[in-house]
Coordinates of C-alpha atoms in Angstrom, one line a residue:
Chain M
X1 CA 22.0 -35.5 -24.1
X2 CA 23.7 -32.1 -23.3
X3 CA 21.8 -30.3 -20.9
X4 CA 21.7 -26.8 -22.8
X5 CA 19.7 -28.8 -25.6
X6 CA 17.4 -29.4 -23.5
X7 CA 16.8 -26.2 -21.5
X8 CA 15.8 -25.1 -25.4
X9 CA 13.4 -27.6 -26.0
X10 CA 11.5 -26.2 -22.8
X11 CA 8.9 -23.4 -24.0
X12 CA 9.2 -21.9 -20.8
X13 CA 13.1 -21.7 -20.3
X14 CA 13.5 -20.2 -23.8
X15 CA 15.7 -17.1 -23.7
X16 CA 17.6 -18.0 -20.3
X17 CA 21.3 -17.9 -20.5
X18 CA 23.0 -20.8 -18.8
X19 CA 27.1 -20.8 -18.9
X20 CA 28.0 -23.8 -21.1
X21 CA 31.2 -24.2 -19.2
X22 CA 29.3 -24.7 -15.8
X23 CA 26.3 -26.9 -17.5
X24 CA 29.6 -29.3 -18.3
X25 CA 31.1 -29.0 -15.2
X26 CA 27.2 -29.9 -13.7
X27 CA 26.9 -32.6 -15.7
X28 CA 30.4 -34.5 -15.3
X29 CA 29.7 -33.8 -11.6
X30 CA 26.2 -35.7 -12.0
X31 CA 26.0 -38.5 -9.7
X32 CA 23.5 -37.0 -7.5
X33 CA 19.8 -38.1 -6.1
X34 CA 17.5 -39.4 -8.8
X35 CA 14.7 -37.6 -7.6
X36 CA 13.9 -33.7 -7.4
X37 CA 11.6 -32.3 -4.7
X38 CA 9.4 -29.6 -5.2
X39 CA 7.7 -27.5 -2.6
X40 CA 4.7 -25.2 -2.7
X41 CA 3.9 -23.9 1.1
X42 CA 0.8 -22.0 0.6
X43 CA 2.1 -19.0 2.4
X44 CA 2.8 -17.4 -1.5
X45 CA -0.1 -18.6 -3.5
X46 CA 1.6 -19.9 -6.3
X47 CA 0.7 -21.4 -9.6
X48 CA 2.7 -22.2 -12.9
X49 CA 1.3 -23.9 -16.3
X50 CA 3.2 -27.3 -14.3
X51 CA 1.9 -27.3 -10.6
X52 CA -1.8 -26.0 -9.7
X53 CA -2.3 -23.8 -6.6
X54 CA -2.7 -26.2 -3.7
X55 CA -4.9 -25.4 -0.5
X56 CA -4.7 -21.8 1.0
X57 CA -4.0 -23.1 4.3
X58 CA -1.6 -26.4 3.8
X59 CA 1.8 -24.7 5.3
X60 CA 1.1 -20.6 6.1
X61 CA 3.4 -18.6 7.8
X62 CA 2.6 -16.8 11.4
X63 CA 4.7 -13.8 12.5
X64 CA 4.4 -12.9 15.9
X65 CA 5.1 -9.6 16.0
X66 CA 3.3 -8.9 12.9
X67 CA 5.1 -6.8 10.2
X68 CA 7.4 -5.5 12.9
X69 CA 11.1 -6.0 13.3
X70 CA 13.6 -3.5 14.7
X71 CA 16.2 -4.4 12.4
X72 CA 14.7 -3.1 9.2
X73 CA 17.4 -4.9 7.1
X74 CA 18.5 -3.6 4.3
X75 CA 16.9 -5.8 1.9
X76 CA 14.0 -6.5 4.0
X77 CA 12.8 -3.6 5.8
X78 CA 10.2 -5.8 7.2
X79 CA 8.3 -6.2 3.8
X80 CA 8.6 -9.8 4.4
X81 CA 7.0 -9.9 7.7
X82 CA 4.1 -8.1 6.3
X83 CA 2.7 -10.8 4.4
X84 CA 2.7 -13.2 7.1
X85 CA -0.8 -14.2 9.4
X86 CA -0.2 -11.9 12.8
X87 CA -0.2 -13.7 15.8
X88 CA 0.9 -11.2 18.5
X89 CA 0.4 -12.6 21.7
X90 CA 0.0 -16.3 22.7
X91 CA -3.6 -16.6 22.8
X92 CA -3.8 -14.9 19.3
X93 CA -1.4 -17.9 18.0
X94 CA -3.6 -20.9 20.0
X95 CA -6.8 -19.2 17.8
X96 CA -4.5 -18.6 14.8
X97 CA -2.8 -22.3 14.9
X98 CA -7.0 -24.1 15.3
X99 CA -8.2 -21.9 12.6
X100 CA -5.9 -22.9 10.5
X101 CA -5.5 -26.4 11.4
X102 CA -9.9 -26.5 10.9
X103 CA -9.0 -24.8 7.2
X104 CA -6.6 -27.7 6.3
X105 CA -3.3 -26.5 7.3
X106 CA -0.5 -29.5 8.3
X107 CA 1.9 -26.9 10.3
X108 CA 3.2 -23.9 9.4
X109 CA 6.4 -21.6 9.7
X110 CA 6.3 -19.9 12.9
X111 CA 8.5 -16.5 12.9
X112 CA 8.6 -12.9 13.8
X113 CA 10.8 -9.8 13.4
X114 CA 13.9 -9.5 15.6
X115 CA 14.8 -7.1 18.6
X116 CA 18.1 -4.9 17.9
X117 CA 20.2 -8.6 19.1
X118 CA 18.8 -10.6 16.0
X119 CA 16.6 -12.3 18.4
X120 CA 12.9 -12.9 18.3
X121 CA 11.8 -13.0 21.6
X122 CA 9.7 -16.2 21.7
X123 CA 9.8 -16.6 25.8
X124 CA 5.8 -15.3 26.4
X125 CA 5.1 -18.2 23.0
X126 CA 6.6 -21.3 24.7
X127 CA 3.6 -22.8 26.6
X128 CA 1.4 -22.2 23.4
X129 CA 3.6 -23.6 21.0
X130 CA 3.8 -26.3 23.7
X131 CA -0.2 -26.4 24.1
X132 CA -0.6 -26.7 20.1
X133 CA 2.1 -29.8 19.6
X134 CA 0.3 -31.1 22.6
X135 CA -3.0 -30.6 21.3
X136 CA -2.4 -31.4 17.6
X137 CA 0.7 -33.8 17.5
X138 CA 0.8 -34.0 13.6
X139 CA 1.1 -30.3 13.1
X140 CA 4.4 -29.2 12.3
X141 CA 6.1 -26.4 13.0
X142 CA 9.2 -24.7 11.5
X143 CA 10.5 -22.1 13.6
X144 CA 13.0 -19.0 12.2
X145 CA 15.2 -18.8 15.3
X146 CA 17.7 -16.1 15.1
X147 CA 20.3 -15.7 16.9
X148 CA 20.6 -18.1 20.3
X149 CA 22.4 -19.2 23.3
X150 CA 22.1 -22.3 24.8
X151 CA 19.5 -21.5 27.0
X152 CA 17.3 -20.1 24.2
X153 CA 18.3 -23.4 22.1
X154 CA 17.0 -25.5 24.7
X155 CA 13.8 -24.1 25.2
X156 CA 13.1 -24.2 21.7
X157 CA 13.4 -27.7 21.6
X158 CA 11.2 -28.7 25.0
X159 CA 8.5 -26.5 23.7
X160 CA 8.3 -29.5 20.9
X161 CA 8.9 -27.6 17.6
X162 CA 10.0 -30.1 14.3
X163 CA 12.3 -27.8 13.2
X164 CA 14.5 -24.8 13.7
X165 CA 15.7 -22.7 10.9
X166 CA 18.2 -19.8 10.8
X167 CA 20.1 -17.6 7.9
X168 CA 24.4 -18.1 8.7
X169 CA 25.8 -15.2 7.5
X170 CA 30.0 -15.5 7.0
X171 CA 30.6 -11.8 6.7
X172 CA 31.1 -9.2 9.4
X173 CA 30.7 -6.4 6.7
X174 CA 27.1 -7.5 6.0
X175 CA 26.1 -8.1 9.4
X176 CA 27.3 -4.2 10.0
X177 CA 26.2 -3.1 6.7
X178 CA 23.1 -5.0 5.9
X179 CA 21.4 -6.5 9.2
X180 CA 22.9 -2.7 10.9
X181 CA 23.7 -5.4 14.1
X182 CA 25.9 -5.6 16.6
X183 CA 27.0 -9.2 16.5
X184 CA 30.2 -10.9 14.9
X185 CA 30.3 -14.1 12.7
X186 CA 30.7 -16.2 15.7
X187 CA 27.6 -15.4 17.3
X188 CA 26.1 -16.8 14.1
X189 CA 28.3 -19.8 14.3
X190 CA 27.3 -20.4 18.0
X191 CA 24.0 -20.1 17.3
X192 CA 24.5 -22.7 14.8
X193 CA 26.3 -25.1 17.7
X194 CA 23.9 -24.3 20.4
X195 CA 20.7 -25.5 18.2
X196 CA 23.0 -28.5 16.4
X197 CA 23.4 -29.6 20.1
X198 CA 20.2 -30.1 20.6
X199 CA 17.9 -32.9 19.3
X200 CA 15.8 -30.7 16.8
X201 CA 15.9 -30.7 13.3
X202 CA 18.0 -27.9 12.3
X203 CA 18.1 -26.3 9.0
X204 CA 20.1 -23.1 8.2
X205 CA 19.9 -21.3 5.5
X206 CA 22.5 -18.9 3.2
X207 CA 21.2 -15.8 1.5
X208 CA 23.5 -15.7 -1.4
X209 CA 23.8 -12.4 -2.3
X210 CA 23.2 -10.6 0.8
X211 CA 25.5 -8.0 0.8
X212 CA 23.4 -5.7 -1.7
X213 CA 23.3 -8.3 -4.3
X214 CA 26.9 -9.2 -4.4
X215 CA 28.8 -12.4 -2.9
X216 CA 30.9 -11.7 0.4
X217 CA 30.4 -14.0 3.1
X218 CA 28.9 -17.1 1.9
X219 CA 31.7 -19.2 1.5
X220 CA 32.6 -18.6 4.7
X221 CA 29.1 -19.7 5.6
X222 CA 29.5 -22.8 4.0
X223 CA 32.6 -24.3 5.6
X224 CA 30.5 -23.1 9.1
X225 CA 27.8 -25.8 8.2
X226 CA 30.4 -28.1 7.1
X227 CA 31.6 -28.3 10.6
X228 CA 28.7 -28.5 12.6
X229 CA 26.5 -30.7 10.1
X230 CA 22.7 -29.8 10.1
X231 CA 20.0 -31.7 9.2
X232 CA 19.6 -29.9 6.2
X233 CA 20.9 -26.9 4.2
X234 CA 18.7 -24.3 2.6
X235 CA 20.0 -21.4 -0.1
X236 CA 18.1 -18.9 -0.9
X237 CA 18.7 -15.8 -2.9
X238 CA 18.6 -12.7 -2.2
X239 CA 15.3 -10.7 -3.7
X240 CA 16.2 -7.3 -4.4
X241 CA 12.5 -5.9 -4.9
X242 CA 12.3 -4.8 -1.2
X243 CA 15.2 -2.5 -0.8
X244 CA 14.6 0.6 -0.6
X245 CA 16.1 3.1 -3.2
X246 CA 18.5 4.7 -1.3
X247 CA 20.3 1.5 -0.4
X248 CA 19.7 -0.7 -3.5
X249 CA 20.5 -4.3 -4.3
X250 CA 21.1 -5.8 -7.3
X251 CA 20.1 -9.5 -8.8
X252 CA 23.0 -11.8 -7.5
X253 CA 24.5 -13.2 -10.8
X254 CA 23.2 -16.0 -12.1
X255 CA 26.2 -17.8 -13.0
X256 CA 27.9 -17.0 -9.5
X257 CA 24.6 -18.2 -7.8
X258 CA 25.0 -22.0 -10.3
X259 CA 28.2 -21.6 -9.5
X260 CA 28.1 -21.5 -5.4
X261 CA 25.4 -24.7 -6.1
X262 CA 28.0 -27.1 -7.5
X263 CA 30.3 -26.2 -4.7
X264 CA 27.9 -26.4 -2.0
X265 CA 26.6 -30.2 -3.5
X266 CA 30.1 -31.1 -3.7
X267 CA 31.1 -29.6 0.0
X268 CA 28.0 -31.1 1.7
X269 CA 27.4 -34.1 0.1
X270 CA 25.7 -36.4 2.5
X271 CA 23.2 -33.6 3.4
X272 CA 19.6 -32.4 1.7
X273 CA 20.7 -29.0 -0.2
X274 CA 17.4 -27.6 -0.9
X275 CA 16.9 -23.9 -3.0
X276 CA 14.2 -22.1 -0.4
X277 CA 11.5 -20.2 -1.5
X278 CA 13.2 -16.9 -1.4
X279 CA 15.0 -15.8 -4.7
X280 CA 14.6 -13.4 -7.6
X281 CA 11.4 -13.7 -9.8
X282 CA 11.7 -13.4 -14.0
X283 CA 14.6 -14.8 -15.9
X284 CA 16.9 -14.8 -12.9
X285 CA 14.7 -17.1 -11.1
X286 CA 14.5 -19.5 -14.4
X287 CA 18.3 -19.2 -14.5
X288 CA 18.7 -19.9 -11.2
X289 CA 15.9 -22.8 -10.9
X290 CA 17.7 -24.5 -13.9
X291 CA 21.1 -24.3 -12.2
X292 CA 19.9 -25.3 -8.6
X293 CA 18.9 -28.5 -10.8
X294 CA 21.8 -29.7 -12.8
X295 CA 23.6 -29.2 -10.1
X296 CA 21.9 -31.6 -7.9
X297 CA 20.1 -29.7 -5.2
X298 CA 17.4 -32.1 -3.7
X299 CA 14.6 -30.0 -3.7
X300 CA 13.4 -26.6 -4.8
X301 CA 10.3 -24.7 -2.9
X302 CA 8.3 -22.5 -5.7
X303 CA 9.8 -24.1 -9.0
X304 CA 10.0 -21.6 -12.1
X305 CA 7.7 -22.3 -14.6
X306 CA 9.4 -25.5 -16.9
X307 CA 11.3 -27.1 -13.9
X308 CA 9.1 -30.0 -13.8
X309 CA 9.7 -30.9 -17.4
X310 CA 13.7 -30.4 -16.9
X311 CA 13.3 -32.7 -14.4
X312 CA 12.0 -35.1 -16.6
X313 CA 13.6 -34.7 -19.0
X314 CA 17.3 -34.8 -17.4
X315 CA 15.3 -38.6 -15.6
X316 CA 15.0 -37.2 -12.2
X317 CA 11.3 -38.2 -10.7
X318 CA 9.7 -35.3 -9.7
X319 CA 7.2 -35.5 -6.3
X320 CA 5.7 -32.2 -5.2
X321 CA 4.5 -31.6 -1.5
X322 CA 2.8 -28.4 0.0
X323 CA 5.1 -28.3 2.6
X324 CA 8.1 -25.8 3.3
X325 CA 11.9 -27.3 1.9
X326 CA 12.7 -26.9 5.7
X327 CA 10.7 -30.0 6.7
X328 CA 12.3 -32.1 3.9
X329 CA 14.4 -34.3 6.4
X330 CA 14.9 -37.5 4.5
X331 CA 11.8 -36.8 2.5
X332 CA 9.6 -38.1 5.0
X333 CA 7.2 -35.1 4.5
X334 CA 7.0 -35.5 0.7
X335 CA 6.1 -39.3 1.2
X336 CA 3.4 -38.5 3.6
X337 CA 2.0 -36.0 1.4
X338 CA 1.2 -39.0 -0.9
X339 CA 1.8 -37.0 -4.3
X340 CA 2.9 -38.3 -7.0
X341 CA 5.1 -37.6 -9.9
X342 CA 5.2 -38.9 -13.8
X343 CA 8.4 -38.1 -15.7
X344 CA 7.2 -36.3 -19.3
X345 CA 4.1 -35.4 -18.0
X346 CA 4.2 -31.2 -17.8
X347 CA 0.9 -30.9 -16.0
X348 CA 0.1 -31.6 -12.7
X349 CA -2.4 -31.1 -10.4
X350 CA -1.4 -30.9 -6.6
Chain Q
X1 CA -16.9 3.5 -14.9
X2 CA -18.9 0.6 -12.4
X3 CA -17.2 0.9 -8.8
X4 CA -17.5 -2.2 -6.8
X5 CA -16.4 -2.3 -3.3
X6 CA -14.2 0.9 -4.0
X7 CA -12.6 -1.1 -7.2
X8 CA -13.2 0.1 -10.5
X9 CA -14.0 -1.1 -13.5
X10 CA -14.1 0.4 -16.7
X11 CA -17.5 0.1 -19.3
X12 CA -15.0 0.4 -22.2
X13 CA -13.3 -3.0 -21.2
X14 CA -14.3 -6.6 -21.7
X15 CA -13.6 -8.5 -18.6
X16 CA -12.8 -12.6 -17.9
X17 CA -13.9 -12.2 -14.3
X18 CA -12.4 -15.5 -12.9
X19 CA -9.2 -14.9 -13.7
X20 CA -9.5 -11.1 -13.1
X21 CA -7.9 -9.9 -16.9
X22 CA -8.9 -7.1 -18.9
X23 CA -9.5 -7.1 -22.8
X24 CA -9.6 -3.6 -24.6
X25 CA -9.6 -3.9 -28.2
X26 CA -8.1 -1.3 -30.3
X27 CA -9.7 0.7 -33.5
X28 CA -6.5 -1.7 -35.5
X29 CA -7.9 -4.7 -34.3
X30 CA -5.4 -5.7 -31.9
X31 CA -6.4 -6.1 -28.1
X32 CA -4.5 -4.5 -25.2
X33 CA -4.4 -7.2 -21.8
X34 CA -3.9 -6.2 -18.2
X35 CA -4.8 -7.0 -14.6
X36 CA -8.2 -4.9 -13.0
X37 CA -7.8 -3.4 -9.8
X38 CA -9.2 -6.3 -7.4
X39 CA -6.4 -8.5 -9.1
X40 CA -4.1 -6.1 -8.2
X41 CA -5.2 -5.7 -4.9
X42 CA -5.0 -10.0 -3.7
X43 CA -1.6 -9.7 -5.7
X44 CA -0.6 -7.0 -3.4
X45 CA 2.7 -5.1 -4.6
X46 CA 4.0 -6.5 -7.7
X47 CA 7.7 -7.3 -8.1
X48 CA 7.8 -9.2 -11.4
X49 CA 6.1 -9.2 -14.9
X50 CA 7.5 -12.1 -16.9
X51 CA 5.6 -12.3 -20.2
X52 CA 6.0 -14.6 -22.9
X53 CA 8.1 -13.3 -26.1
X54 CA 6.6 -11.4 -29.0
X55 CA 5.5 -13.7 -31.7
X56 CA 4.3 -16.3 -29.1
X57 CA 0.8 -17.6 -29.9
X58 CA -1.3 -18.3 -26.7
X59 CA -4.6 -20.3 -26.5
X60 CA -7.3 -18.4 -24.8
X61 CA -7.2 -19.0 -20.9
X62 CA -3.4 -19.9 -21.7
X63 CA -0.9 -18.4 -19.8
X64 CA 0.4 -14.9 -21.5
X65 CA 3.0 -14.6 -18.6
X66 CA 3.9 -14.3 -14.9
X67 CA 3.0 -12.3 -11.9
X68 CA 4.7 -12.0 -9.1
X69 CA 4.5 -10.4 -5.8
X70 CA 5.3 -11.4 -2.2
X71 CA 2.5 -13.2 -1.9
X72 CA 1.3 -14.6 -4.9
X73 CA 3.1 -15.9 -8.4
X74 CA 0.5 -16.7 -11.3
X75 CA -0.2 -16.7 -14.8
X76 CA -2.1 -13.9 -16.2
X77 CA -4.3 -16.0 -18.4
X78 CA -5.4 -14.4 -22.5
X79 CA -8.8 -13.1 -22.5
X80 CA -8.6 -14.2 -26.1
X81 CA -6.8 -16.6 -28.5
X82 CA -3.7 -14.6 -30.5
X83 CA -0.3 -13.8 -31.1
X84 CA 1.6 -11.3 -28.9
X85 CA 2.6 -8.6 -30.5
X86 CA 4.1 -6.2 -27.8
X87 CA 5.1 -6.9 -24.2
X88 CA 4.7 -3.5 -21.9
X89 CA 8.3 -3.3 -21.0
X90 CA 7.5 0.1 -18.6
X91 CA 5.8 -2.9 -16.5
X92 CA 8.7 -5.3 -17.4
X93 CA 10.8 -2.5 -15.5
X94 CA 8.8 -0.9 -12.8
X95 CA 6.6 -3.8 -12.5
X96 CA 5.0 -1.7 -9.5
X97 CA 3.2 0.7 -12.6
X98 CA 1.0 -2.4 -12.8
X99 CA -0.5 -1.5 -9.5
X100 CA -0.4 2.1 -9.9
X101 CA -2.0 2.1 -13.2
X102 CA -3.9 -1.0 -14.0
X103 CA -5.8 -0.3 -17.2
X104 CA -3.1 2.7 -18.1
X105 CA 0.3 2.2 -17.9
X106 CA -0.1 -1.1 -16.6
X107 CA -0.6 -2.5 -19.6
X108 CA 0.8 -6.3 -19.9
X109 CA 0.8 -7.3 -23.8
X110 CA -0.8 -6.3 -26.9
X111 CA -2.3 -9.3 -28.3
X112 CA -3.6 -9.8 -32.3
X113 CA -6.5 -11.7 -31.8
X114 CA -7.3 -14.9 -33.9
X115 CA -11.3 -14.7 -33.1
X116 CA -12.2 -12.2 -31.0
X117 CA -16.2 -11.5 -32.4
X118 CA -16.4 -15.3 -31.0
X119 CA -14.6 -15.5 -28.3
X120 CA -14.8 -12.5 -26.6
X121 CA -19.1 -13.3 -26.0
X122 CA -17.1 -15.3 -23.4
X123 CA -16.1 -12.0 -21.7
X124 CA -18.1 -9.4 -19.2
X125 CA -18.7 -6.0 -19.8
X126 CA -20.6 -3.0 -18.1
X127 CA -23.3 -4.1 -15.6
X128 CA -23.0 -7.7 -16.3
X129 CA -19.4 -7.3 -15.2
X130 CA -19.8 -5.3 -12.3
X131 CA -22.5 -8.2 -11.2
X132 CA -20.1 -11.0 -11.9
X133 CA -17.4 -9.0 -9.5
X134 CA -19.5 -8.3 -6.9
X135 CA -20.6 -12.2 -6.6
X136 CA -16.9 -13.2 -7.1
X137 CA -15.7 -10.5 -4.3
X138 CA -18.7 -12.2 -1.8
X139 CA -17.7 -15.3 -2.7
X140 CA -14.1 -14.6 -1.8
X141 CA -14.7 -12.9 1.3
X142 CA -12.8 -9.8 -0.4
X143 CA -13.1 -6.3 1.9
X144 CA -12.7 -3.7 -1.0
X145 CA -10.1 -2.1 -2.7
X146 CA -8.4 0.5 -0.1

């Protein structure tokens, strides 16, 4: 059945625009994974008339610097740090790791805001992070590395962390512009090399839209991971709520964003493509959710409101885990969760 | 106005305190919706109102729309059963008026409610509101509105 018809049978998708011309294109392409993933790490509480709020505490997020970051990005500003559980020197992140582990949590995204080299200076953190895998070897943690050398990279992986994540930006105009850095595309690619050379789980991600809203560098980005071959690949989008006035950003375009999907499925075939948690909220994010679908992403953290039910209804099986998309190697994550999933069934309780 | 733990709360609103919304109706009938202050404050700064269309019909305790901030996306649930009438698109816009201005501006919809003499007894007004949030905000381990 076309897949426009069924976007309009979905009460909660009615009013996006998709391009029918790309739908097609999505369609013809189909021949991806039956099954959908969907993610809901509790650091955004998050609820939609499909998936009920899960625990507070399954999959939080723990900045170590707190809401500071000299960069101050231009669509950041360190707004996203701020939302984050502060953990600011090591033995604040042992107590911050066992209360949350007591509350329920099953690992958590470990990150912090960057010096003025797009790196987050983790060196004092080692031992603890060390000290926690040692102490709880089930809790996983996904670690936002920045920028690294090799000696950086290896460190990472001896102090035991499941997986290392960083954003691969393909434009030297947005790394001046946006990030206001001192760096060139190849650091980024390094950094992508050094951490691929190790034996961690690494999963970049692309901000689509990063430079002020607009597409520049991602493609670029995107032949980068072709050549070095991650684990896994996350996009995100970028949110344009957090810029401030004087340097705005606008909503990347839907159709450019659906667009970049196809091509990224069909360019990376063999690896999980999975749309992060980051994006713009209202119709975009519908449009976008819809696309990052049909398209034949794997997985989708924080699903718009109707995703579950255009899952269904375009037969992929839907499984939802309150992890973050980063730990999705082969799905093992989801399967451990033990959810479940029933095609046509539009309410479910995680 | 009752003031619990620095958030207010208007007497002239009829509250369903679990899902912090706000009911006021209107001398035509019709009933005004919107977030109180605590809600605000656990959403922290909102970035998104996404409501459902004009002419929609939403159960009570259905979904009227979405919130979302960088911390927390959720439905903002219909005090009553009704049809929306109006969506506040000043909120649609500058989603942030619905933290500056939560029972002004802030509005979210305009609903015409189906039953409201017997289903807003399920509401909280006045003192018995005020109670309600003050057990809700110990329950919840909630500080106070800054």
């Amino acid at each position: 059945m076309d897949s426009l018809k069924l976007v309009a049978g979905i009460e909660p998708l009615q009013g996006i625009v998709l391009d029918a011309a790309l739908v097609g294109e999505m369609q013809r392409a189909a021949g991806a994974t039956d099954v959908i993933d969907f993610y809901n790490p509790s650091f955004k509480s998050y609820a939609t008339s499909e998936i009920v709020s899960c625990g507070k505490s399954a999959w939080p997020a723990v900045s170590i610097t707190g809401p500071d970051c000299k960069l101050q990005c231009d669509h950041c500003k360190g707004k996203i740090l701020a939302s984050m559980i502060p953990a600011c020197t090591p033995e604040e992140l042992w107590r911050v790791a066992n209360q949350q582990i007591e509350h329920g949590a099953r690992g958590m995204l470990l990150t912090g805001g960057s010096n003025h080299r797009n790196e987050v200076e983790y060196d004092p953190y080692y031992a603890t992070i060390r000290h926690i895998k040692d102490a709880f070897p089930e809790f996983r943690i996904a670690m936002h590395t920045a920028l690294v050398d090799r000696d950086m990279a290896q460190r990472m992986e001896d102090s035991g962390i499941d997986a290392a994540m960083m954003d691969v930006i393909g434009a030297q105009e947005t790394i001046t512009q946006v990030y206001h850095l001192k760096r060139s595309v190849d650091d980024f690619e390094r950094t992508l090399e050094n951490l691929v050379a190790t034996r961690l789980k690494v999963v970049p991600h692309i901000v689509l839209g990063l430079h002020y809203g607009h597409f520049l560098g991602e493609r670029v980005a995107l032949e980068m991971l072709r050549r070095h071959k991650p684990s896994a690949v996350v996009l995100v989008v970028v949110m344009p709520f957090y810029a401030p006035a004087h340097r705005p950003f606008g909503v990347p375009d839907s159709l450019e964003v659906g667009r970049f999907f196809l091509d990224a499925r069909q360019a990376l075939p063999d690896i999980p493509l999975l749309l992060g948690c980051a994006r713009p909220a209202g119709q975009a994010k519908a449009e976008i959710d819809a696309y990052a679908l049909m398209a034949g992403l794997n997985g989708i953290a924080h699903p718009a409101d109707g995703m579950v039910e255009l899952a269904a209804r375009l037969g992929r099986k839907a499984r939802i885990a309150s992890t973050c998309c980063s730990m999705a190697m082969g799905g093992e994550m989801v399967a451990e969760s033990g959810l479940w999933a029933k095609p046509g069934v539009s309410s479910i309780p995680v | 106005m009752a003031l619990v733990r620095g958030c207010n709360f208007p007497d002239d609103l009829y509250y369903n305190v679990d899902d912090n919304v706000w009911a006021r109706r209107e001398s035509d009938g019709t009933v005004i919706v919107g977030m109180t202050t605590y809600g605000c404050v656990l959403s922290g700064e909102i970035v998104a109102w996404t409501a459902k269309k004009a002419g929609r019909s939403v159960d009570q305790n259905k979904s009227t729309g979405t919130v979302e901030s960088g911390k927390w996306v959720g439905p903002v649930k219909a005090p009553v059963s009704g049809e929306i009438i109006a969506v506040n698109e000043v909120a649609v816009a500058v989603p942030s008026t619905i933290n500056a201005d939560p029972y002004g501006a802030g509005w979210l919809v305009r609903m015409k409610p189906c039953d409201w003499a017997g289903e807003s007894g399920t509401l909280l007004n006045g003192q018995a509101a005020a109670e309600a949030f003050e057990a809700k905000m110990q329950t919840e381990g909630f500080p106070g509105c800054a």
